[in-house]
């Protein structure tokens, strides 16, 4: 089954404790992206990757890192999480660029206390 | 930078009604436009993708149109059902297809 998976689905952590949210797709997609969704602010893009070893900032990249060492994986790293990063996070992928149909993961609900 | 609006922000209708959701954007140079559905606390489900060369797409009771020159897309839902209750978002690639921009969404409630 074609899908985008994220882990963990729910995470509660404390300020400053490094964490990684994993994202994996099995569709051989080149383009992958991370978003956060907040009430009243909608969905905003954090980082995206056009292909392996190619990443770029989206609209809200501060406080996040990403890597794309393999085509299928695109982890989101929070080196020192802060409470303002409490949010619902989505990973997405598409065949080539963002111009193709995007497929979304189920989301990761992160709470930073 | 693109500005995207969706009107109405919320809509409540009785079951069986036909309805139209609107998405407006400021820059007509878009590659395509995608409509999504999101259930509360859940992920996004793709409904329809309209390429820039197309004017509309249909899937079941859903029909989406795209008018790039006027900066508008509409999602038409025929014979609405309670199961259609969700938030509907429009989205499209910006910045030469690299960034992806979302509208704020329309929250739809279909009452039995």
Coordinates of C-alpha atoms in Angstrom, one line a residue:
Chain A
X1 CA 0.0 0.0 0.0
X2 CA 1.3 3.4 -1.0
X3 CA 1.7 5.5 2.0
X4 CA 3.6 8.1 4.1
X5 CA 4.3 7.1 7.6
X6 CA 5.3 9.2 10.6
X7 CA 6.6 8.2 14.0
X8 CA 5.8 8.8 16.7
X9 CA 2.2 9.8 16.3
X10 CA 2.1 11.5 19.7
X11 CA 4.9 12.9 21.7
X12 CA 5.1 14.8 25.0
X13 CA 8.6 16.2 25.9
X14 CA 10.3 18.9 27.9
X15 CA 12.0 22.0 26.8
X16 CA 15.5 21.5 25.4
X17 CA 15.4 17.7 25.0
X18 CA 16.4 16.9 21.4
X19 CA 13.9 14.8 19.5
X20 CA 13.5 13.4 16.0
X21 CA 10.2 12.8 14.1
X22 CA 10.7 10.3 11.4
X23 CA 9.0 10.3 8.0
X24 CA 9.1 7.6 5.4
X25 CA 7.4 7.1 2.0
X26 CA 7.3 3.9 -0.1
X27 CA 6.3 5.6 -3.4
X28 CA 9.8 6.4 -4.7
X29 CA 8.9 10.1 -4.5
X30 CA 11.6 12.7 -5.0
X31 CA 9.9 15.6 -3.2
X32 CA 9.2 15.5 0.5
X33 CA 8.1 18.2 2.9
X34 CA 7.3 19.0 6.5
X35 CA 4.4 21.2 7.7
X36 CA 3.1 22.4 11.0
X37 CA -0.5 23.1 11.7
X38 CA -1.6 25.5 14.4
X39 CA -5.1 26.9 15.2
X40 CA -5.7 30.2 13.5
X41 CA -2.4 29.9 11.5
X42 CA -3.3 27.0 9.3
X43 CA -0.7 24.8 7.6
X44 CA 2.8 26.3 7.1
X45 CA 5.7 24.7 5.4
X46 CA 8.9 24.1 7.5
X47 CA 11.4 22.5 5.2
X48 CA 11.2 20.7 1.9
X49 CA 13.5 18.5 -0.1
X50 CA 13.6 18.2 -3.9
X51 CA 15.8 15.1 -3.8
X52 CA 18.4 13.2 -1.9
X53 CA 20.9 15.6 -0.2
X54 CA 18.9 18.6 -1.4
X55 CA 16.9 20.5 1.2
X56 CA 15.6 24.0 1.6
X57 CA 13.8 26.2 4.0
X58 CA 10.0 26.8 3.9
X59 CA 8.2 29.6 5.6
X60 CA 8.9 28.7 9.2
X61 CA 12.3 26.9 9.5
X62 CA 13.6 28.4 12.7
X63 CA 14.3 25.8 15.4
X64 CA 14.1 22.8 13.0
X65 CA 16.6 20.8 11.0
X66 CA 16.1 18.1 8.4
X67 CA 18.2 15.7 6.4
X68 CA 17.7 13.7 3.3
X69 CA 20.3 10.9 3.1
X70 CA 17.9 8.4 1.5
X71 CA 15.1 9.0 -0.9
X72 CA 12.5 7.4 1.2
X73 CA 13.3 9.1 4.6
X74 CA 13.0 12.7 5.6
X75 CA 13.4 13.1 9.4
X76 CA 12.5 16.3 11.2
X77 CA 14.9 17.2 14.0
X78 CA 14.3 19.6 16.9
X79 CA 17.6 20.2 18.6
X80 CA 16.3 22.1 21.5
X81 CA 12.5 22.1 21.5
X82 CA 10.6 25.0 23.0
X83 CA 6.9 25.3 24.0
X84 CA 6.2 27.4 20.9
X85 CA 6.9 24.3 18.8
X86 CA 3.9 22.5 20.3
X87 CA 1.9 21.7 17.2
X88 CA 0.6 19.1 14.8
X89 CA 3.2 18.1 12.3
X90 CA 2.7 16.6 8.9
X91 CA 5.1 15.0 6.5
X92 CA 4.2 14.9 2.8
X93 CA 5.7 13.6 -0.5
X94 CA 5.1 13.9 -4.2
X95 CA 6.5 12.3 -7.3
X96 CA 8.7 15.2 -8.4
X97 CA 8.3 18.8 -7.2
X98 CA 5.5 20.2 -5.1
X99 CA 3.7 20.7 -8.4
X100 CA 2.5 17.1 -8.3
X101 CA -0.2 15.6 -6.1
X102 CA 1.0 15.5 -2.5
X103 CA 0.4 12.6 -0.2
X104 CA 0.3 13.3 3.5
X105 CA 1.3 11.3 6.6
X106 CA -1.2 10.8 9.5
X107 CA 0.4 13.6 11.6
X108 CA 2.5 13.8 14.8
X109 CA 1.0 15.7 17.7
X110 CA 3.9 17.2 19.7
X111 CA 3.6 18.9 23.1
X112 CA 6.6 20.6 24.6
X113 CA 6.3 21.5 28.2
Chain B
X1 CA 4.2 36.1 -1.9
X2 CA 0.9 34.4 -2.5
X3 CA -2.1 35.3 -0.3
X4 CA -4.8 32.7 -0.1
X5 CA -8.3 33.1 1.2
X6 CA -11.1 30.6 1.5
X7 CA -14.7 31.7 1.8
X8 CA -16.7 31.0 3.8
X9 CA -14.6 30.2 6.9
X10 CA -17.4 28.0 8.2
X11 CA -20.6 26.6 6.7
X12 CA -23.5 24.6 8.2
X13 CA -26.0 23.1 5.9
X14 CA -28.8 20.5 6.1
X15 CA -28.2 17.1 4.4
X16 CA -28.9 17.0 0.7
X17 CA -28.0 20.5 -0.2
X18 CA -25.6 21.4 -3.0
X19 CA -22.8 23.7 -1.9
X20 CA -19.8 25.7 -3.2
X21 CA -16.6 26.4 -1.4
X22 CA -14.3 29.1 -2.7
X23 CA -10.6 29.5 -2.8
X24 CA -8.9 32.8 -4.0
X25 CA -5.3 33.5 -4.6
X26 CA -3.4 36.6 -5.6
X27 CA -0.8 35.4 -8.1
X28 CA -2.3 33.6 -11.1
X29 CA 1.0 31.9 -12.0
X30 CA 0.3 28.6 -10.4
X31 CA 1.2 25.1 -11.7
X32 CA -1.9 23.4 -10.3
X33 CA -4.3 23.5 -7.4
X34 CA -5.2 20.7 -5.0
X35 CA -8.2 20.3 -2.8
X36 CA -7.9 18.4 0.5
X37 CA -10.2 17.2 3.2
X38 CA -9.2 17.1 6.8
X39 CA -11.1 15.5 9.6
X40 CA -10.6 16.9 13.1
X41 CA -7.1 15.9 14.5
X42 CA -6.4 13.8 11.4
X43 CA -4.3 14.0 8.3
X44 CA -5.1 15.4 4.9
X45 CA -6.8 13.4 2.2
X46 CA -6.4 14.6 -1.3
X47 CA -9.7 15.1 -3.1
X48 CA -8.9 16.6 -6.5
X49 CA -5.9 17.9 -8.3
X50 CA -6.4 20.4 -11.2
X51 CA -3.5 21.0 -13.4
X52 CA -2.9 24.5 -14.8
X53 CA -4.0 23.5 -18.2
X54 CA -7.3 22.1 -17.0
X55 CA -10.4 24.0 -16.0
X56 CA -12.1 21.4 -13.9
X57 CA -11.9 18.0 -12.4
X58 CA -14.6 15.7 -11.1
X59 CA -14.7 12.8 -8.7
X60 CA -18.1 11.4 -7.7
X61 CA -20.1 14.2 -6.0
X62 CA -17.2 16.6 -6.1
X63 CA -16.3 19.0 -8.9
X64 CA -13.5 21.5 -8.7
X65 CA -12.9 24.3 -11.1
X66 CA -9.9 26.5 -11.7
X67 CA -9.8 30.0 -13.2
X68 CA -6.2 31.2 -13.0
X69 CA -6.9 34.5 -14.7
X70 CA -9.3 35.5 -11.9
X71 CA -7.3 33.8 -9.2
X72 CA -10.2 31.5 -8.1
X73 CA -11.0 27.9 -7.6
X74 CA -14.3 26.5 -6.4
X75 CA -15.2 23.1 -5.0
X76 CA -18.7 22.0 -5.6
X77 CA -20.2 19.3 -3.4
X78 CA -23.5 17.8 -4.7
X79 CA -26.1 16.3 -2.5
X80 CA -24.2 16.8 0.7
X81 CA -24.1 14.1 3.4
X82 CA -23.2 14.2 7.1
X83 CA -20.0 12.2 6.2
X84 CA -18.9 15.2 4.2
X85 CA -18.4 17.2 7.5
X86 CA -14.8 18.2 7.7
X87 CA -12.4 21.1 6.9
X88 CA -11.7 21.6 3.3
X89 CA -8.4 23.2 2.2
X90 CA -7.1 24.4 -1.1
X91 CA -3.3 24.3 -1.7
X92 CA -0.9 24.9 -4.6
X93 CA 2.8 25.1 -5.2
X94 CA 4.4 28.5 -5.1
X95 CA 8.0 29.6 -5.9
X96 CA 8.5 27.6 -9.1
X97 CA 6.8 24.6 -7.7
X98 CA 9.0 24.2 -4.6
X99 CA 7.0 25.7 -1.8
X100 CA 3.5 24.6 -1.1
X101 CA 0.9 27.1 0.2
X102 CA -2.4 26.3 1.9
X103 CA -5.5 28.3 2.3
X104 CA -7.0 28.7 5.8
X105 CA -9.8 26.2 5.2
X106 CA -13.5 26.1 5.2
X107 CA -15.1 24.1 8.1
X108 CA -18.2 22.3 6.8
X109 CA -20.9 20.8 8.9
X110 CA -23.7 18.8 7.2
X111 CA -26.6 18.3 9.5
X112 CA -28.7 15.1 9.3

